[in-house]
mmCIF file of C-alpha atoms in Angstrom:
data_model
loop_
_atom_site.group_PDB
_atom_site.id
_atom_site.type_symbol
_atom_site.label_atom_id
_atom_site.label_comp_id
_atom_site.label_asym_id
_atom_site.label_seq_id
_atom_site.Cartn_x
_atom_site.Cartn_y
_atom_site.Cartn_z
ATOM 1 C CA MET W 290 0.000 0.000 0.000
ATOM 2 C CA ILE W 291 2.849 2.360 0.893
ATOM 3 C CA MET W 292 4.697 1.491 -2.338
ATOM 4 C CA HIS W 293 1.540 2.211 -4.337
ATOM 5 C CA LYS W 294 1.246 5.716 -2.803
ATOM 6 C CA ILE W 295 4.895 6.455 -3.560
ATOM 7 C CA THR W 296 4.447 5.435 -7.227
ATOM 8 C CA ILE W 297 1.426 7.724 -7.659
ATOM 9 C CA SER W 298 3.360 10.631 -6.140
ATOM 10 C CA LYS W 299 6.249 10.110 -8.541
ATOM 11 C CA ILE W 300 3.898 10.046 -11.517
ATOM 12 C CA PHE W 301 2.200 13.229 -10.317
ATOM 13 C CA LEU W 302 5.537 15.000 -9.898
ATOM 14 C CA PHE W 303 6.695 13.845 -13.327
ATOM 15 C CA LEU W 304 3.549 15.154 -15.045
ATOM 16 C CA PHE W 305 3.841 18.429 -13.174
ATOM 17 C CA PHE W 306 7.461 18.769 -14.267
ATOM 18 C CA ILE W 307 6.593 18.084 -17.953
ATOM 19 C CA THR W 308 3.727 20.617 -17.850
ATOM 20 C CA PHE W 309 5.977 23.249 -16.282
ATOM 21 C CA ILE W 310 8.718 22.756 -18.904
ATOM 22 C CA THR W 311 6.174 22.967 -21.743
ATOM 23 C CA PHE W 312 4.761 26.207 -20.338
ATOM 24 C CA ILE W 313 8.255 27.712 -20.125
ATOM 25 C CA ASN W 314 9.041 26.733 -23.712
ATOM 26 C CA LEU W 315 5.790 28.230 -25.013
ATOM 27 C CA ALA W 316 6.442 31.449 -23.134
ATOM 28 C CA ASN W 317 9.957 31.670 -24.549
ATOM 29 C CA ALA W 318 8.680 31.016 -28.085
ATOM 30 C CA ALA W 319 6.051 33.740 -27.754
ATOM 31 C CA GLU W 320 8.621 36.175 -26.413
ATOM 32 C CA SER W 321 11.021 35.297 -29.236
ATOM 33 C CA LYS W 322 8.274 35.836 -31.819
ATOM 34 C CA ASN W 323 7.446 39.216 -30.328
ATOM 35 C CA MET W 324 11.101 40.183 -30.432
ATOM 36 C CA ASN W 325 11.341 39.129 -34.080
ATOM 37 C CA ASN W 326 8.270 41.154 -34.961
ATOM 38 C CA LYS W 327 9.782 44.168 -33.252
ATOM 39 C CA ASN W 328 12.896 43.759 -35.379
ATOM 40 C CA GLN W 329 10.915 43.615 -38.637
ATOM 41 C CA THR W 330 9.745 46.683 -40.559
ATOM 42 C CA GLN W 331 6.905 46.551 -43.075
ATOM 43 C CA ILE W 332 7.064 48.969 -46.003
ATOM 44 C CA GLN W 333 4.363 49.466 -48.619
ATOM 45 C CA PHE W 334 5.048 51.080 -52.004
ATOM 46 C CA ALA W 335 3.936 51.004 -55.641
ATOM 47 C CA VAL W 336 5.619 51.082 -59.052
ATOM 48 C CA ILE W 337 4.264 51.655 -62.567
ATOM 49 C CA ALA W 338 5.666 50.536 -65.913
ATOM 50 C CA SER W 339 4.063 51.818 -69.130
ATOM 51 C CA GLU W 340 4.474 51.789 -72.891
ATOM 52 C CA ASN W 341 2.720 53.632 -75.720
ATOM 53 C CA ALA W 342 1.227 51.511 -78.479
ATOM 54 C CA LYS W 343 0.035 52.899 -81.787
ATOM 55 C CA ASN W 344 -3.639 52.217 -82.355
ATOM 56 C CA ASP W 345 -4.196 49.917 -85.308
ATOM 57 C CA SER W 346 -7.924 50.407 -85.935
ATOM 58 C CA ILE W 347 -10.427 53.246 -85.992
ATOM 59 C CA LYS W 348 -14.215 53.148 -85.754
ATOM 60 C CA ALA W 349 -16.730 55.849 -86.647
ATOM 61 C CA LYS W 350 -20.449 56.004 -85.994
ATOM 62 C CA ILE W 351 -22.498 58.099 -88.414
ATOM 63 C CA PHE W 352 -26.219 58.668 -88.690
ATOM 64 C CA ALA W 353 -28.897 59.890 -91.063
ATOM 65 C CA GLU W 354 -31.806 61.792 -89.547
ATOM 66 C CA ASP W 355 -34.921 63.172 -91.166
ATOM 67 C CA THR W 356 -38.638 63.870 -90.699
ATOM 68 C CA ALA W 357 -41.666 62.982 -92.846
ATOM 69 C CA ASN W 358 -45.419 62.637 -92.671
ATOM 70 C CA SER W 359 -45.343 58.837 -92.360
ATOM 71 C CA THR W 360 -42.896 56.222 -91.135
ATOM 72 C CA ALA W 361 -43.016 54.412 -94.481
ATOM 73 C CA GLU W 362 -42.036 57.564 -96.364
ATOM 74 C CA LEU W 363 -39.344 58.318 -93.799
ATOM 75 C CA ALA W 364 -37.804 54.848 -93.925
ATOM 76 C CA LYS W 365 -37.756 54.961 -97.723
ATOM 77 C CA GLU W 366 -35.858 58.263 -97.822
ATOM 78 C CA ILE W 367 -33.303 57.347 -95.138
ATOM 79 C CA ASN W 368 -32.658 53.863 -96.518
ATOM 80 C CA LYS W 369 -32.051 55.395 -99.936
ATOM 81 C CA LYS W 370 -29.392 57.721 -98.476
ATOM 82 C CA ILE W 371 -27.731 54.873 -96.642
ATOM 83 C CA GLU W 372 -27.728 52.659 -99.722
ATOM 84 C CA THR W 373 -26.101 55.425 -101.781
ATOM 85 C CA LEU W 374 -23.370 55.875 -99.189
ATOM 86 C CA ILE W 375 -22.704 52.135 -98.895
ATOM 87 C CA ASN W 376 -22.466 51.808 -102.682
ATOM 88 C CA PHE W 377 -19.925 54.634 -102.681
ATOM 89 C CA ALA W 378 -17.820 52.688 -100.180
ATOM 90 C CA LYS W 379 -18.113 49.458 -102.169
ATOM 91 C CA ASN W 380 -17.046 51.148 -105.390
ATOM 92 C CA LYS W 381 -14.326 53.301 -103.826
ATOM 93 C CA SER W 382 -12.828 50.970 -101.209
ATOM 94 C CA PRO W 383 -14.451 47.526 -101.452
ATOM 95 C CA THR W 384 -11.987 45.748 -99.127
ATOM 96 C CA LYS W 385 -10.730 48.556 -96.914
ATOM 97 C CA LEU W 386 -13.853 49.390 -94.903
ATOM 98 C CA LYS W 387 -16.146 47.290 -92.747
ATOM 99 C CA ILE W 388 -19.669 48.696 -92.507
ATOM 100 C CA ASN W 389 -22.405 47.472 -90.162
ATOM 101 C CA SER W 390 -25.869 48.728 -89.336
ATOM 102 C CA GLY W 391 -26.355 50.431 -86.003
ATOM 103 C CA GLN W 392 -29.465 51.498 -84.148
ATOM 104 C CA GLN W 393 -32.564 52.708 -85.955
ATOM 105 C CA ILE W 394 -35.148 54.622 -83.984
ATOM 106 C CA SER W 395 -38.272 56.548 -84.915
ATOM 107 C CA TYR W 396 -40.649 58.604 -82.833
ATOM 108 C CA PRO W 397 -43.631 60.894 -83.388
ATOM 109 C CA ILE W 398 -43.588 64.679 -83.318
ATOM 110 C CA TYR W 399 -46.748 65.962 -81.688
ATOM 111 C CA SER W 400 -48.604 69.199 -82.190
ATOM 112 C CA LYS W 401 -48.440 71.951 -79.621
ATOM 113 C CA ASN W 402 -51.429 70.569 -77.722
ATOM 114 C CA ASN W 403 -49.760 67.125 -77.590
ATOM 115 C CA LYS W 404 -52.862 65.443 -78.965
ATOM 116 C CA ASN W 405 -52.120 64.940 -82.651
ATOM 117 C CA ILE W 406 -49.099 63.491 -84.417
ATOM 118 C CA GLU W 407 -47.911 66.025 -86.952
ATOM 119 C CA ARG W 408 -44.842 64.259 -88.322
ATOM 120 C CA TRP W 409 -42.414 61.407 -87.693
ATOM 121 C CA LYS W 410 -38.689 61.592 -87.052
ATOM 122 C CA MET W 411 -36.233 58.763 -87.718
ATOM 123 C CA ARG W 412 -32.561 58.244 -87.019
ATOM 124 C CA SER W 413 -30.565 55.397 -88.550
ATOM 125 C CA GLU W 414 -26.924 54.649 -87.747
ATOM 126 C CA LEU W 415 -24.009 53.067 -89.572
ATOM 127 C CA ILE W 416 -20.807 51.858 -87.925
ATOM 128 C CA VAL W 417 -17.730 51.884 -90.145
ATOM 129 C CA GLU W 418 -14.356 50.400 -89.193
ATOM 130 C CA ALA W 419 -10.949 50.518 -90.828
ATOM 131 C CA LYS W 420 -7.427 49.367 -90.064
ATOM 132 C CA SER W 421 -4.840 52.061 -89.502
ATOM 133 C CA GLU W 422 -3.325 51.488 -92.952
ATOM 134 C CA ASN W 423 -6.728 52.256 -94.513
ATOM 135 C CA ILE W 424 -7.299 55.546 -92.726
ATOM 136 C CA THR W 425 -7.363 57.473 -96.025
ATOM 137 C CA ALA W 426 -10.286 55.372 -97.259
ATOM 138 C CA LEU W 427 -12.156 56.041 -94.018
ATOM 139 C CA SER W 428 -11.443 59.762 -94.294
ATOM 140 C CA GLU W 429 -12.877 59.820 -97.823
ATOM 141 C CA PHE W 430 -15.930 57.888 -96.670
ATOM 142 C CA LEU W 431 -16.609 60.393 -93.873
ATOM 143 C CA GLY W 432 -16.159 63.265 -96.298
ATOM 144 C CA LYS W 433 -18.800 61.744 -98.589
ATOM 145 C CA ALA W 434 -21.096 61.162 -95.620
ATOM 146 C CA GLN W 435 -20.850 64.824 -94.659
ATOM 147 C CA GLN W 436 -21.664 65.871 -98.210
ATOM 148 C CA MET W 437 -24.851 63.814 -97.900
ATOM 149 C CA ASN W 438 -25.712 65.504 -94.584
ATOM 150 C CA PHE W 439 -24.914 62.519 -92.397
ATOM 151 C CA GLY W 440 -23.983 63.355 -88.841
ATOM 152 C CA ILE W 441 -20.934 61.914 -87.075
ATOM 153 C CA SER W 442 -21.678 61.010 -83.481
ATOM 154 C CA GLN W 443 -18.565 59.145 -82.414
ATOM 155 C CA ILE W 444 -15.020 58.326 -83.471
ATOM 156 C CA SER W 445 -12.901 55.922 -81.458
ATOM 157 C CA GLN W 446 -9.496 54.324 -81.844
ATOM 158 C CA ASN W 447 -8.390 50.955 -80.550
ATOM 159 C CA ILE W 448 -5.459 48.613 -80.332
ATOM 160 C CA SER W 449 -5.949 44.986 -81.410
ATOM 161 C CA ASP W 450 -6.166 42.293 -78.723
ATOM 162 C CA SER W 451 -2.992 40.554 -79.901
ATOM 163 C CA ASN W 452 -0.884 43.724 -79.711
ATOM 164 C CA LYS W 453 -2.488 44.697 -76.424
ATOM 165 C CA THR W 454 -1.692 41.314 -74.826
ATOM 166 C CA GLN W 455 1.907 41.473 -76.021
ATOM 167 C CA ILE W 456 2.496 44.925 -74.552
ATOM 168 C CA GLU W 457 0.694 44.067 -71.290
ATOM 169 C CA THR W 458 3.045 41.110 -70.890
ATOM 170 C CA GLN W 459 6.067 43.337 -71.390
ATOM 171 C CA THR W 460 4.887 46.053 -68.999
ATOM 172 C CA THR W 461 4.168 43.377 -66.372
ATOM 173 C CA ARG W 462 7.742 42.074 -66.646
ATOM 174 C CA ASN W 463 9.089 45.619 -66.420
ATOM 175 C CA ALA W 464 6.932 46.428 -63.394
ATOM 176 C CA LEU W 465 8.004 43.260 -61.550
ATOM 177 C CA ASN W 466 11.681 44.016 -62.192
ATOM 178 C CA LEU W 467 11.146 47.593 -61.040
ATOM 179 C CA PHE W 468 9.395 46.408 -57.874
ATOM 180 C CA LYS W 469 12.258 44.025 -57.001
ATOM 181 C CA SER W 470 14.836 46.703 -57.729
ATOM 182 C CA ARG W 471 13.040 49.224 -55.516
ATOM 183 C CA ALA W 472 12.698 46.669 -52.715
ATOM 184 C CA ALA W 473 16.421 45.850 -52.896
ATOM 185 C CA ILE W 474 17.343 49.542 -52.688
ATOM 186 C CA ILE W 475 15.107 50.026 -49.644
ATOM 187 C CA ALA W 476 16.549 46.972 -47.879
ATOM 188 C CA GLU W 477 20.135 47.971 -48.637
ATOM 189 C CA THR W 478 19.569 51.497 -47.372
ATOM 190 C CA MET W 479 18.123 50.096 -44.128
ATOM 191 C CA ASN W 480 21.031 47.633 -43.730
ATOM 192 C CA GLY W 481 18.831 44.585 -43.982
ATOM 193 C CA LYS W 482 17.265 42.040 -46.278
ATOM 194 C CA TYR W 483 13.741 42.002 -47.669
ATOM 195 C CA LYS W 484 10.943 39.529 -48.148
ATOM 196 C CA ILE W 485 7.790 40.212 -50.157
ATOM 197 C CA LEU W 486 4.731 39.946 -47.927
ATOM 198 C CA GLN W 487 2.022 40.613 -50.536
ATOM 199 C CA MET W 488 1.445 42.377 -53.855
ATOM 200 C CA THR W 489 -1.370 43.269 -56.248
ATOM 201 C CA ILE W 490 -1.035 43.773 -60.010
ATOM 202 C CA SER W 491 -3.401 45.945 -62.037
ATOM 203 C CA GLN W 492 -3.392 47.226 -65.620
ATOM 204 C CA ASN W 493 -4.796 50.330 -67.221
ATOM 205 C CA ASN W 494 -5.172 51.482 -70.837
ATOM 206 C CA GLU W 495 -5.423 55.192 -71.586
ATOM 207 C CA TYR W 496 -6.036 56.577 -75.053
ATOM 208 C CA ILE W 497 -3.690 59.389 -76.082
ATOM 209 C CA GLN W 498 -5.034 61.673 -78.813
ATOM 210 C CA PRO W 499 -2.657 63.217 -81.314
ATOM 211 C CA VAL W 500 -2.724 67.016 -81.461
ATOM 212 C CA MET W 501 -4.394 67.189 -84.874
ATOM 213 C CA PHE W 502 -7.006 64.612 -83.944
ATOM 214 C CA ARG W 503 -7.877 66.393 -80.714
ATOM 215 C CA ALA W 504 -8.154 69.766 -82.437
ATOM 216 C CA LYS W 505 -10.429 68.527 -85.204
ATOM 217 C CA MET W 506 -12.499 65.989 -83.289
ATOM 218 C CA ALA W 507 -13.458 67.919 -80.176
ATOM 219 C CA THR W 508 -17.128 67.600 -81.163
ATOM 220 C CA ALA W 509 -18.995 65.693 -83.845
ATOM 221 C CA ASN W 510 -19.849 68.936 -85.648
ATOM 222 C CA ALA W 511 -16.204 69.949 -85.690
ATOM 223 C CA LEU W 512 -15.564 67.086 -88.074
ATOM 224 C CA GLN W 513 -17.501 68.779 -90.834
ATOM 225 C CA MET W 514 -14.984 70.608 -93.011
ATOM 226 C CA ASP W 515 -15.914 72.122 -96.306
ATOM 227 C CA SER W 516 -18.224 69.213 -97.064
ATOM 228 C CA ALA W 517 -19.764 71.133 -99.927
ATOM 229 C CA ALA W 518 -16.373 71.173 -101.590
ATOM 230 C CA GLY W 519 -15.993 67.435 -101.055
ATOM 231 C CA GLU W 520 -12.958 67.611 -98.811
ATOM 232 C CA SER W 521 -12.359 64.601 -96.601
ATOM 233 C CA SER W 522 -12.056 64.877 -92.832
ATOM 234 C CA PRO W 523 -8.452 64.877 -91.577
ATOM 235 C CA LEU W 524 -7.844 61.850 -89.381
ATOM 236 C CA GLU W 525 -4.709 60.806 -87.586
ATOM 237 C CA ILE W 526 -4.105 57.615 -85.640
ATOM 238 C CA GLY W 527 -3.149 58.206 -82.024
ATOM 239 C CA GLU W 528 -1.660 55.986 -79.330
ATOM 240 C CA THR W 529 -2.824 54.064 -76.298
ATOM 241 C CA GLU W 530 -0.745 54.055 -73.125
ATOM 242 C CA ILE W 531 -0.734 50.592 -71.568
ATOM 243 C CA SER W 532 0.513 50.525 -67.995
ATOM 244 C CA THR W 533 0.978 47.925 -65.274
ATOM 245 C CA ARG W 534 0.874 48.993 -61.617
ATOM 246 C CA ILE W 535 2.204 46.827 -58.806
ATOM 247 C CA GLU W 536 1.455 47.736 -55.209
ATOM 248 C CA GLY W 537 2.916 45.574 -52.483
ATOM 249 C CA THR W 538 4.324 45.262 -48.997
ATOM 250 C CA ILE W 539 7.810 44.047 -48.088
ATOM 251 C CA ILE W 540 9.327 43.101 -44.738
ATOM 252 C CA ILE W 541 12.809 44.353 -43.852
ATOM 253 C CA PHE W 542 14.657 42.043 -41.459
#
């Protein structure tokens, strides 16, 4: 019986000793971690790498608008104008322009008392696209459209997906190299080493208008230049700035 009590006491003391040692080790580990955190400095910064790419396509939206006593009469007149313009493009530049139909809307014009329909108004759009090497053909087409009293509501320039992807890849490489270089400079200046904690990568495309394009295309009406004399609208392909931004946090230790 006495031997049994002594054995239980030894076991109890052994377990107490193990628990005490474990507690001490955990406390030391926590203290060491806190000391390490105190010796680490987190720094957040951002870098941007960008390149300008020449736009390789241009798109214009034009419209014919008129009024008549009936929708049938109105549609006949507008469709005739559109057909004449499309035939001009087919004869002048059959392979250089891509023409698609846009929106076509019509609505009534009421009398002053808003009870009777006096006339109908219709607007029909065409969307014409051209590659950058065919910009002269597009310019001639817009000049003809202005002669025929078409309005120009929008002109936009774009870069093809293949060229865009290629330049985005390059700017991403440049931005990553710039980020690593900046991190190394910061760590060296602070007499330490660095480790990247986190980073985010984003891309942005910004259209850059050439001076002539901006001056002539400020409004749709500004495009109309001596249309009675048959002069074509001056167009100039601009550039798109493609940039990659990297924002991240590094740890100096």
